[in-house]
mmCIF file of C-alpha atoms in Angstrom:
data_model
loop_
_atom_site.group_PDB
_atom_site.id
_atom_site.type_symbol
_atom_site.label_atom_id
_atom_site.label_comp_id
_atom_site.label_asym_id
_atom_site.label_seq_id
_atom_site.Cartn_x
_atom_site.Cartn_y
_atom_site.Cartn_z
ATOM 1 C CA UNK A 5 -17.066 -2.099 16.904
ATOM 2 C CA UNK A 6 -16.404 -0.855 20.147
ATOM 3 C CA UNK A 7 -13.741 1.827 20.331
ATOM 4 C CA UNK A 8 -11.663 0.337 23.388
ATOM 5 C CA UNK A 9 -11.515 -2.683 21.375
ATOM 6 C CA UNK A 10 -10.336 -1.193 18.054
ATOM 7 C CA UNK A 11 -7.676 0.655 20.181
ATOM 8 C CA UNK A 12 -6.753 -3.077 21.519
ATOM 9 C CA UNK A 13 -6.295 -4.468 18.429
ATOM 10 C CA UNK A 14 -4.748 -1.307 16.092
ATOM 11 C CA UNK A 15 -1.140 -2.619 14.626
ATOM 12 C CA UNK A 16 -1.199 -5.850 16.344
ATOM 13 C CA UNK A 17 0.337 -7.555 13.227
ATOM 14 C CA UNK A 18 2.865 -4.777 12.353
ATOM 15 C CA UNK A 19 6.345 -4.736 13.114
ATOM 16 C CA UNK A 20 6.341 -0.673 13.704
ATOM 17 C CA UNK A 21 8.180 1.363 15.406
ATOM 18 C CA UNK A 22 6.371 0.408 19.063
ATOM 19 C CA UNK A 23 7.027 -2.998 18.101
ATOM 20 C CA UNK A 24 11.100 -2.465 17.173
ATOM 21 C CA UNK A 25 11.444 -0.234 20.491
ATOM 22 C CA UNK A 26 10.446 -2.955 22.549
ATOM 23 C CA UNK A 27 12.337 -5.761 21.246
ATOM 24 C CA UNK A 28 15.506 -4.095 20.114
ATOM 25 C CA UNK A 29 18.420 -2.833 21.982
ATOM 26 C CA UNK A 30 18.703 0.958 22.030
ATOM 27 C CA UNK A 31 21.368 1.387 19.740
ATOM 28 C CA UNK A 32 20.163 -0.851 17.372
ATOM 29 C CA UNK A 33 16.919 0.417 17.443
ATOM 30 C CA UNK A 34 18.802 4.079 16.768
ATOM 31 C CA UNK A 35 20.597 2.698 14.034
ATOM 32 C CA UNK A 36 17.725 1.158 12.238
ATOM 33 C CA UNK A 37 15.947 4.371 12.655
ATOM 34 C CA UNK A 38 18.560 6.136 10.745
ATOM 35 C CA UNK A 39 18.261 3.795 8.193
ATOM 36 C CA UNK A 40 14.636 4.759 7.888
ATOM 37 C CA UNK A 41 14.744 8.372 8.502
ATOM 38 C CA UNK A 42 18.291 8.819 6.671
ATOM 39 C CA UNK A 43 19.202 6.142 4.471
ATOM 40 C CA UNK A 44 22.346 5.275 6.355
ATOM 41 C CA UNK A 45 23.911 1.613 5.984
ATOM 42 C CA UNK A 46 22.709 -1.003 8.180
ATOM 43 C CA UNK A 47 25.915 -3.456 8.717
ATOM 44 C CA UNK A 48 25.595 -7.109 8.449
ATOM 45 C CA UNK A 49 25.656 -7.605 12.372
ATOM 46 C CA UNK A 50 22.735 -4.945 12.747
ATOM 47 C CA UNK A 51 20.654 -6.486 10.292
ATOM 48 C CA UNK A 52 21.035 -9.934 12.236
ATOM 49 C CA UNK A 53 19.717 -8.649 15.360
ATOM 50 C CA UNK A 54 17.134 -7.133 13.597
ATOM 51 C CA UNK A 55 16.121 -10.424 11.848
ATOM 52 C CA UNK A 56 16.358 -12.291 14.991
ATOM 53 C CA UNK A 57 13.862 -9.685 16.724
ATOM 54 C CA UNK A 58 11.267 -9.729 13.591
ATOM 55 C CA UNK A 59 11.573 -13.616 13.880
ATOM 56 C CA UNK A 60 10.587 -13.655 17.483
ATOM 57 C CA UNK A 61 7.692 -11.010 16.775
ATOM 58 C CA UNK A 62 6.050 -13.028 14.283
ATOM 59 C CA UNK A 63 6.576 -16.195 15.752
ATOM 60 C CA UNK A 64 4.900 -15.077 19.078
ATOM 61 C CA UNK A 65 1.584 -13.909 16.854
ATOM 62 C CA UNK A 66 1.448 -17.335 14.852
ATOM 63 C CA UNK A 67 3.490 -16.874 11.826
ATOM 64 C CA UNK A 68 4.759 -19.927 10.359
ATOM 65 C CA UNK A 69 6.479 -18.238 7.507
ATOM 66 C CA UNK A 70 7.982 -14.805 5.856
ATOM 67 C CA UNK A 71 8.126 -13.439 2.351
ATOM 68 C CA UNK A 72 9.381 -10.326 0.425
ATOM 69 C CA UNK A 73 6.258 -8.360 -0.369
ATOM 70 C CA UNK A 74 6.646 -6.698 -3.808
ATOM 71 C CA UNK A 75 4.930 -4.599 -6.416
ATOM 72 C CA UNK A 76 5.302 -6.140 -9.908
ATOM 73 C CA UNK A 77 3.817 -4.379 -13.071
ATOM 74 C CA UNK A 78 0.659 -6.401 -12.767
ATOM 75 C CA UNK A 79 -1.518 -3.978 -10.214
ATOM 76 C CA UNK A 80 -1.028 -6.809 -7.882
ATOM 77 C CA UNK A 81 1.564 -8.186 -4.712
ATOM 78 C CA UNK A 82 3.730 -10.945 -5.405
ATOM 79 C CA UNK A 83 5.062 -13.322 -2.589
ATOM 80 C CA UNK A 84 7.061 -16.103 -2.059
ATOM 81 C CA UNK A 85 6.642 -18.068 1.087
ATOM 82 C CA UNK A 86 9.813 -18.687 2.636
ATOM 83 C CA UNK A 87 9.266 -21.197 6.062
ATOM 84 C CA UNK A 88 11.087 -20.298 9.025
ATOM 85 C CA UNK A 89 11.667 -24.087 10.307
ATOM 86 C CA UNK A 90 14.456 -26.141 8.975
ATOM 87 C CA UNK A 91 16.544 -29.123 10.499
ATOM 88 C CA UNK A 92 19.752 -28.788 12.494
ATOM 89 C CA UNK A 93 22.949 -31.254 11.988
ATOM 90 C CA UNK A 94 21.000 -33.310 14.112
ATOM 91 C CA UNK A 95 17.491 -33.621 12.194
ATOM 92 C CA UNK A 96 16.135 -31.590 15.241
ATOM 93 C CA UNK A 97 13.636 -28.590 14.279
ATOM 94 C CA UNK A 98 14.895 -25.013 14.396
ATOM 95 C CA UNK A 99 13.478 -21.756 13.134
ATOM 96 C CA UNK A 100 15.666 -19.242 11.597
ATOM 97 C CA UNK A 101 15.707 -16.140 10.001
ATOM 98 C CA UNK A 102 18.879 -14.157 8.944
ATOM 99 C CA UNK A 103 20.052 -10.646 8.332
ATOM 100 C CA UNK A 104 20.931 -11.610 4.878
ATOM 101 C CA UNK A 105 17.528 -13.099 4.114
ATOM 102 C CA UNK A 106 15.675 -9.905 5.608
ATOM 103 C CA UNK A 107 17.782 -7.591 3.523
ATOM 104 C CA UNK A 108 17.805 -9.639 0.119
ATOM 105 C CA UNK A 109 16.211 -12.384 -1.752
ATOM 106 C CA UNK A 110 16.239 -13.834 -5.351
ATOM 107 C CA UNK A 111 12.887 -14.607 -6.741
ATOM 108 C CA UNK A 112 12.381 -15.622 -9.937
ATOM 109 C CA UNK A 113 12.065 -12.805 -12.548
ATOM 110 C CA UNK A 114 10.935 -14.406 -15.916
ATOM 111 C CA UNK A 115 7.360 -13.788 -15.959
ATOM 112 C CA UNK A 116 7.504 -10.328 -13.951
ATOM 113 C CA UNK A 117 6.121 -8.357 -15.706
ATOM 114 C CA UNK A 118 5.329 -11.009 -18.430
ATOM 115 C CA UNK A 119 7.415 -13.971 -19.704
ATOM 116 C CA UNK A 120 9.591 -14.310 -23.023
ATOM 117 C CA UNK A 121 10.601 -10.751 -23.007
ATOM 118 C CA UNK A 122 14.288 -11.555 -21.376
ATOM 119 C CA UNK A 123 16.805 -14.195 -22.130
ATOM 120 C CA UNK A 124 16.937 -16.965 -19.599
ATOM 121 C CA UNK A 125 20.178 -16.434 -18.443
ATOM 122 C CA UNK A 126 18.645 -12.910 -17.655
ATOM 123 C CA UNK A 127 16.001 -14.165 -15.542
ATOM 124 C CA UNK A 128 16.799 -13.667 -12.096
ATOM 125 C CA UNK A 129 15.319 -10.888 -9.829
ATOM 126 C CA UNK A 130 16.146 -9.405 -6.627
ATOM 127 C CA UNK A 131 14.097 -8.392 -3.915
ATOM 128 C CA UNK A 132 15.174 -6.092 -1.316
ATOM 129 C CA UNK A 133 13.911 -4.571 1.710
ATOM 130 C CA UNK A 134 12.269 -1.572 1.861
ATOM 131 C CA UNK A 135 12.553 -0.391 5.680
ATOM 132 C CA UNK A 136 10.757 2.685 5.213
ATOM 133 C CA UNK A 137 7.790 0.554 5.283
ATOM 134 C CA UNK A 138 6.761 -1.818 8.526
ATOM 135 C CA UNK A 139 6.599 -5.223 7.773
ATOM 136 C CA UNK A 140 3.357 -6.975 8.675
ATOM 137 C CA UNK A 141 1.798 -10.401 9.289
ATOM 138 C CA UNK A 142 -1.096 -11.619 6.912
ATOM 139 C CA UNK A 143 -2.883 -14.007 8.729
ATOM 140 C CA UNK A 144 -4.729 -17.250 7.298
ATOM 141 C CA UNK A 145 -6.774 -20.168 9.034
ATOM 142 C CA UNK A 146 -3.885 -22.320 10.040
ATOM 143 C CA UNK A 147 -1.112 -19.342 10.653
ATOM 144 C CA UNK A 148 0.469 -16.441 9.178
ATOM 145 C CA UNK A 149 2.806 -14.767 6.791
ATOM 146 C CA UNK A 150 5.457 -11.948 7.792
ATOM 147 C CA UNK A 151 5.160 -9.818 4.917
ATOM 148 C CA UNK A 152 8.438 -7.554 4.411
ATOM 149 C CA UNK A 153 7.894 -4.762 2.087
ATOM 150 C CA UNK A 154 10.600 -5.038 -0.706
ATOM 151 C CA UNK A 155 11.431 -3.174 -4.178
ATOM 152 C CA UNK A 156 12.319 -5.840 -6.852
ATOM 153 C CA UNK A 157 15.053 -5.311 -9.646
ATOM 154 C CA UNK A 158 16.531 -7.608 -12.445
ATOM 155 C CA UNK A 159 19.949 -8.669 -12.467
ATOM 156 C CA UNK A 160 21.298 -5.356 -14.232
ATOM 157 C CA UNK A 161 19.402 -3.142 -11.721
ATOM 158 C CA UNK A 162 16.545 -2.480 -14.055
ATOM 159 C CA UNK A 163 13.193 -1.773 -12.024
ATOM 160 C CA UNK A 164 10.628 -4.568 -12.382
ATOM 161 C CA UNK A 165 8.088 -3.151 -9.507
ATOM 162 C CA UNK A 166 6.262 -0.086 -9.034
ATOM 163 C CA UNK A 167 7.725 0.653 -5.803
ATOM 164 C CA UNK A 168 11.258 1.507 -7.222
ATOM 165 C CA UNK A 169 10.495 4.468 -9.055
ATOM 166 C CA UNK A 170 7.971 5.577 -6.767
ATOM 167 C CA UNK A 171 11.017 5.983 -4.314
ATOM 168 C CA UNK A 172 12.871 7.728 -6.659
ATOM 169 C CA UNK A 173 10.046 10.029 -7.369
ATOM 170 C CA UNK A 174 9.260 10.908 -3.671
ATOM 171 C CA UNK A 175 12.928 11.077 -2.858
ATOM 172 C CA UNK A 176 13.406 13.750 -5.821
ATOM 173 C CA UNK A 177 10.373 15.939 -4.775
ATOM 174 C CA UNK A 178 11.245 16.050 -1.157
ATOM 175 C CA UNK A 179 15.020 17.106 -1.864
ATOM 176 C CA UNK A 180 13.740 19.581 -3.766
ATOM 177 C CA UNK A 181 11.180 21.064 -1.294
ATOM 178 C CA UNK A 182 14.027 20.794 1.293
ATOM 179 C CA UNK A 183 15.757 22.917 -0.767
ATOM 180 C CA UNK A 184 12.973 25.485 -1.703
ATOM 181 C CA UNK A 185 12.017 25.450 1.920
ATOM 182 C CA UNK A 186 15.478 26.779 3.239
ATOM 183 C CA UNK A 187 15.592 29.234 0.408
ATOM 184 C CA UNK A 188 12.507 30.622 2.254
ATOM 185 C CA UNK A 189 14.613 30.875 5.379
ATOM 186 C CA UNK A 190 13.165 27.786 6.983
ATOM 187 C CA UNK A 191 16.362 26.641 8.490
ATOM 188 C CA UNK A 192 14.889 24.356 11.552
ATOM 189 C CA UNK A 193 12.778 21.857 8.986
ATOM 190 C CA UNK A 194 14.102 18.522 9.098
ATOM 191 C CA UNK A 195 12.401 16.908 6.790
ATOM 192 C CA UNK A 196 9.456 17.418 4.043
ATOM 193 C CA UNK A 197 7.522 14.160 3.348
ATOM 194 C CA UNK A 198 4.949 13.481 0.526
ATOM 195 C CA UNK A 199 1.645 12.365 1.758
ATOM 196 C CA UNK A 200 -0.917 10.386 0.139
ATOM 197 C CA UNK A 201 -4.482 9.637 0.682
ATOM 198 C CA UNK A 202 -5.851 7.048 -2.037
ATOM 199 C CA UNK A 203 -9.701 6.856 -1.892
ATOM 200 C CA UNK A 204 -10.784 3.430 -2.867
ATOM 201 C CA UNK A 205 -14.073 3.163 -4.351
ATOM 202 C CA UNK A 206 -15.878 -0.099 -5.533
ATOM 203 C CA UNK A 207 -19.014 -1.946 -6.304
ATOM 204 C CA UNK A 208 -20.409 -5.069 -4.288
ATOM 205 C CA UNK A 209 -22.603 -7.497 -6.348
ATOM 206 C CA UNK A 210 -24.266 -10.630 -5.049
ATOM 207 C CA UNK A 211 -22.782 -13.978 -5.988
ATOM 208 C CA UNK A 212 -25.663 -15.483 -7.268
ATOM 209 C CA UNK A 213 -26.140 -12.615 -9.623
ATOM 210 C CA UNK A 214 -22.469 -12.159 -10.490
ATOM 211 C CA UNK A 215 -22.290 -15.998 -11.477
ATOM 212 C CA UNK A 216 -24.508 -15.517 -14.249
ATOM 213 C CA UNK A 217 -22.478 -13.034 -15.605
ATOM 214 C CA UNK A 218 -19.431 -14.721 -17.443
ATOM 215 C CA UNK A 219 -17.916 -11.166 -18.173
ATOM 216 C CA UNK A 220 -18.256 -10.119 -14.468
ATOM 217 C CA UNK A 221 -16.655 -13.647 -13.265
ATOM 218 C CA UNK A 222 -13.609 -13.218 -16.172
ATOM 219 C CA UNK A 223 -13.292 -9.727 -16.556
ATOM 220 C CA UNK A 224 -14.228 -8.222 -13.454
ATOM 221 C CA UNK A 225 -16.609 -5.796 -15.786
ATOM 222 C CA UNK A 226 -19.665 -6.260 -18.042
ATOM 223 C CA UNK A 227 -19.247 -6.160 -21.584
ATOM 224 C CA UNK A 228 -22.743 -6.363 -23.139
ATOM 225 C CA UNK A 229 -25.943 -6.036 -21.810
ATOM 226 C CA UNK A 230 -29.065 -3.043 -21.677
ATOM 227 C CA UNK A 231 -28.869 -0.524 -19.640
ATOM 228 C CA UNK A 232 -31.004 -1.148 -15.897
ATOM 229 C CA UNK A 233 -34.571 0.342 -15.566
ATOM 230 C CA UNK A 234 -33.284 2.518 -12.644
ATOM 231 C CA UNK A 235 -29.508 4.031 -12.719
ATOM 232 C CA UNK A 236 -28.395 6.909 -10.700
ATOM 233 C CA UNK A 237 -30.673 9.112 -12.350
ATOM 234 C CA UNK A 238 -32.441 9.792 -8.613
ATOM 235 C CA UNK A 239 -29.368 10.755 -6.916
ATOM 236 C CA UNK A 240 -30.675 8.763 -4.122
ATOM 237 C CA UNK A 241 -27.736 6.376 -3.695
ATOM 238 C CA UNK A 242 -25.117 8.841 -2.733
ATOM 239 C CA UNK A 243 -24.561 9.345 0.901
ATOM 240 C CA UNK A 244 -27.733 7.267 1.644
ATOM 241 C CA UNK A 245 -27.908 4.888 4.379
ATOM 242 C CA UNK A 246 -25.794 1.542 4.096
ATOM 243 C CA UNK A 247 -27.201 -1.398 3.614
ATOM 244 C CA UNK A 248 -26.851 -3.718 6.556
ATOM 245 C CA UNK A 249 -25.039 -6.535 4.317
ATOM 246 C CA UNK A 250 -22.592 -4.407 3.201
ATOM 247 C CA UNK A 251 -22.047 -2.419 6.702
ATOM 248 C CA UNK A 252 -21.301 -5.852 7.994
ATOM 249 C CA UNK A 253 -18.583 -6.410 4.910
ATOM 250 C CA UNK A 254 -17.005 -2.886 5.802
ATOM 251 C CA UNK A 255 -16.761 -3.587 9.499
ATOM 252 C CA UNK A 256 -14.971 -6.907 9.070
ATOM 253 C CA UNK A 257 -12.690 -5.236 6.377
ATOM 254 C CA UNK A 258 -12.176 -2.482 8.811
ATOM 255 C CA UNK A 259 -11.484 -4.706 11.856
ATOM 256 C CA UNK A 260 -8.742 -6.245 9.854
ATOM 257 C CA UNK A 261 -7.205 -3.209 8.536
ATOM 258 C CA UNK A 262 -6.962 -1.794 12.101
ATOM 259 C CA UNK A 263 -4.893 -5.272 13.274
ATOM 260 C CA UNK A 264 -2.799 -3.641 10.111
ATOM 261 C CA UNK A 265 -2.446 -0.193 11.617
ATOM 262 C CA UNK A 266 -4.093 0.983 8.757
ATOM 263 C CA UNK A 267 -7.131 3.813 9.702
ATOM 264 C CA UNK A 268 -10.307 4.117 7.735
ATOM 265 C CA UNK A 269 -11.241 7.372 8.408
ATOM 266 C CA UNK A 270 -14.603 7.392 5.834
ATOM 267 C CA UNK A 271 -16.941 4.671 4.537
ATOM 268 C CA UNK A 272 -20.112 5.870 2.612
ATOM 269 C CA UNK A 273 -22.264 4.812 -0.662
ATOM 270 C CA UNK A 274 -21.395 6.287 -3.619
ATOM 271 C CA UNK A 275 -23.135 7.594 -6.632
ATOM 272 C CA UNK A 276 -23.986 4.582 -8.873
ATOM 273 C CA UNK A 277 -26.364 1.880 -7.033
ATOM 274 C CA UNK A 278 -24.095 -0.742 -5.324
ATOM 275 C CA UNK A 279 -21.155 1.523 -5.390
ATOM 276 C CA UNK A 280 -19.170 2.159 -2.059
ATOM 277 C CA UNK A 281 -15.819 4.114 -0.900
ATOM 278 C CA UNK A 282 -13.286 3.482 1.894
ATOM 279 C CA UNK A 283 -11.181 6.703 2.390
ATOM 280 C CA UNK A 284 -7.951 5.801 4.597
ATOM 281 C CA UNK A 285 -6.110 8.327 6.544
ATOM 282 C CA UNK A 286 -3.284 10.153 5.055
ATOM 283 C CA UNK A 287 0.246 8.516 5.111
ATOM 284 C CA UNK A 288 3.556 8.834 3.770
ATOM 285 C CA UNK A 289 3.494 8.115 -0.262
ATOM 286 C CA UNK A 290 5.262 4.906 0.145
ATOM 287 C CA UNK A 291 3.341 3.629 2.957
ATOM 288 C CA UNK A 292 0.109 4.706 1.723
ATOM 289 C CA UNK A 293 0.636 2.644 -1.963
ATOM 290 C CA UNK A 294 1.524 -0.280 0.452
ATOM 291 C CA UNK A 295 -1.598 0.042 2.771
ATOM 292 C CA UNK A 296 -3.771 0.520 -0.291
ATOM 293 C CA UNK A 297 -2.782 -3.087 -1.803
ATOM 294 C CA UNK A 298 -3.422 -4.343 1.870
ATOM 295 C CA UNK A 299 -6.820 -2.617 1.669
ATOM 296 C CA UNK A 300 -7.914 -4.568 -1.492
ATOM 297 C CA UNK A 301 -6.368 -7.566 -0.641
ATOM 298 C CA UNK A 302 -8.421 -7.488 2.516
ATOM 299 C CA UNK A 303 -11.710 -6.440 0.474
ATOM 300 C CA UNK A 304 -11.406 -9.281 -1.848
ATOM 301 C CA UNK A 305 -10.906 -11.865 1.036
ATOM 302 C CA UNK A 306 -14.115 -10.496 3.021
ATOM 303 C CA UNK A 307 -16.164 -10.020 -0.181
ATOM 304 C CA UNK A 308 -15.992 -13.570 -0.790
ATOM 305 C CA UNK A 309 -17.090 -14.694 2.827
ATOM 306 C CA UNK A 310 -20.367 -12.009 2.743
ATOM 307 C CA UNK A 311 -21.240 -13.584 -0.659
ATOM 308 C CA UNK A 312 -20.391 -10.750 -2.775
ATOM 309 C CA UNK A 313 -18.522 -10.148 -5.697
ATOM 310 C CA UNK A 314 -16.251 -7.152 -5.474
ATOM 311 C CA UNK A 315 -15.611 -5.029 -8.641
ATOM 312 C CA UNK A 316 -12.280 -2.683 -8.788
ATOM 313 C CA UNK A 317 -12.450 -1.991 -12.460
ATOM 314 C CA UNK A 318 -12.590 1.448 -13.132
ATOM 315 C CA UNK A 319 -15.499 1.487 -15.206
ATOM 316 C CA UNK A 320 -17.390 -2.059 -14.782
ATOM 317 C CA UNK A 321 -20.886 -0.647 -15.964
ATOM 318 C CA UNK A 322 -21.967 1.552 -19.011
ATOM 319 C CA UNK A 323 -24.009 4.100 -18.173
ATOM 320 C CA UNK A 324 -22.899 4.368 -14.450
ATOM 321 C CA UNK A 325 -20.402 6.155 -12.438
ATOM 322 C CA UNK A 326 -16.726 4.334 -12.943
ATOM 323 C CA UNK A 327 -14.495 3.307 -9.533
ATOM 324 C CA UNK A 328 -12.054 5.853 -9.188
ATOM 325 C CA UNK A 329 -9.018 5.957 -7.042
ATOM 326 C CA UNK A 330 -8.734 9.671 -5.965
ATOM 327 C CA UNK A 331 -4.912 10.363 -5.055
ATOM 328 C CA UNK A 332 -5.263 13.098 -2.324
ATOM 329 C CA UNK A 333 -1.416 14.389 -2.592
ATOM 330 C CA UNK A 334 0.342 16.903 -0.748
ATOM 331 C CA UNK A 335 3.683 17.670 1.125
ATOM 332 C CA UNK A 336 4.052 17.971 4.899
ATOM 333 C CA UNK A 337 7.144 19.283 6.523
ATOM 334 C CA UNK A 338 8.457 18.314 9.951
ATOM 335 C CA UNK A 339 6.814 21.125 12.036
ATOM 336 C CA UNK A 340 3.498 19.813 10.803
ATOM 337 C CA UNK A 341 2.491 22.248 7.833
ATOM 338 C CA UNK A 342 0.907 21.138 5.031
ATOM 339 C CA UNK A 343 2.938 22.977 2.300
ATOM 340 C CA UNK A 344 0.215 23.255 -0.453
ATOM 341 C CA UNK A 345 -2.395 24.745 2.000
ATOM 342 C CA UNK A 346 -2.995 28.604 1.988
ATOM 343 C CA UNK A 347 -2.617 30.678 4.816
ATOM 344 C CA UNK A 348 -5.144 33.279 6.041
ATOM 345 C CA UNK A 349 -2.271 35.873 5.930
ATOM 346 C CA UNK A 350 -2.304 36.620 2.345
ATOM 347 C CA UNK A 351 1.406 38.270 2.608
ATOM 348 C CA UNK A 352 2.890 34.830 3.964
ATOM 349 C CA UNK A 353 0.922 32.773 1.051
ATOM 350 C CA UNK A 354 4.368 33.618 -1.208
ATOM 351 C CA UNK A 355 5.787 29.982 -0.025
ATOM 352 C CA UNK A 356 2.229 28.548 -0.568
ATOM 353 C CA UNK A 357 2.095 29.892 -4.057
ATOM 354 C CA UNK A 358 5.618 28.878 -5.045
ATOM 355 C CA UNK A 359 5.083 25.046 -4.228
ATOM 356 C CA UNK A 360 1.439 25.054 -6.055
ATOM 357 C CA UNK A 361 2.974 26.741 -9.105
ATOM 358 C CA UNK A 362 5.951 24.375 -9.163
ATOM 359 C CA UNK A 363 3.327 21.504 -9.242
ATOM 360 C CA UNK A 364 1.463 22.854 -11.675
ATOM 361 C CA UNK A 365 4.454 23.857 -14.079
ATOM 362 C CA UNK A 366 5.456 19.979 -13.392
ATOM 363 C CA UNK A 367 2.025 19.099 -14.564
ATOM 364 C CA UNK A 368 2.048 21.312 -17.421
ATOM 365 C CA UNK A 369 5.429 19.821 -18.872
ATOM 366 C CA UNK A 370 5.734 16.261 -17.788
ATOM 367 C CA UNK A 371 1.568 15.647 -18.630
ATOM 368 C CA UNK A 372 2.887 12.431 -20.647
ATOM 369 C CA UNK A 373 4.624 11.053 -17.536
ATOM 370 C CA UNK A 374 1.694 11.098 -15.476
ATOM 371 C CA UNK A 375 -0.593 9.793 -18.106
ATOM 372 C CA UNK A 376 1.947 6.944 -18.616
ATOM 373 C CA UNK A 377 2.181 6.621 -14.840
ATOM 374 C CA UNK A 378 -1.340 5.591 -14.683
ATOM 375 C CA UNK A 379 -2.396 4.025 -17.826
ATOM 376 C CA UNK A 380 -3.118 0.399 -17.871
ATOM 377 C CA UNK A 381 -5.514 -1.807 -19.960
ATOM 378 C CA UNK A 382 -8.112 -0.784 -18.056
ATOM 379 C CA UNK A 383 -8.265 2.877 -18.638
ATOM 380 C CA UNK A 384 -6.750 3.231 -22.040
#
């Protein structure tokens, strides 16, 4: 992939600040930025203008539908595609997308996270636009869908997704980080953001081989069998030369991710045979989680094109390394300082030590919540 070409396509399917500034009036753009950065409310008239600009941008890219894209507690994403197309009173086709549709939708919540746990009259769910994560287009062979990152709650406000508690946790950390920074005399700091770089490890297995294993096909992992003659004992796979078919897969994944504004900074062989890793650039925690879902979705689709079966299970093979999603976590302030990085000047390390101590104290006091937040049937 040529660098100039990668730069030319970068972010082409993301309604980012650059696209917003090009298509929104200045006062609407400033109001939207205030909503994104400061949590200020966006009135209905402004929401209509943002929705109109988003619709025209999406149509210009080939999109035909839109959806509120959210993260139910299924370890996957959910979406209900709605068409931009409708008919006017004369039966003529028109394309519309209103501010109220951008801000809120009402998908059925009876089966999310699972069916039968709520009464029928309580089954209504609400998805609400999260403006802090930019909308993007997922392209298909015959068009595209405008995906609007959203939270998902029940009719009484109970979170039914993973984004809502994440946003609450991030807000709590950032609010208290600002308080601590001001206690150290940092009066000019405008914000402190939680940042995450989520590594993604995975296995690739040839489809003809995987089809012969029902456990791989249906469970994404092996349930029985003997150890292979050669595993990872020779330590010759880690950082080794990437096989040409795998490299072709990686390049195609990266190309699609560039279009979605996702930068993969590292790709390499992992420890176990047929195990590999992508590592994206650090981003704000909320955006990083959305991007990790995009990465996994594109990897699944691209693996099929390259005649691979993608395994994202934490431990698909006994006796070999499992696949981790290492969450590299930090806090950055508005002056570009990493608050969890020590200084070479030991006298200036008091602030760093305070943040580190607070983090360790929280991990010690609330370790059960840490474990619960990452627990799943695959790792219990």
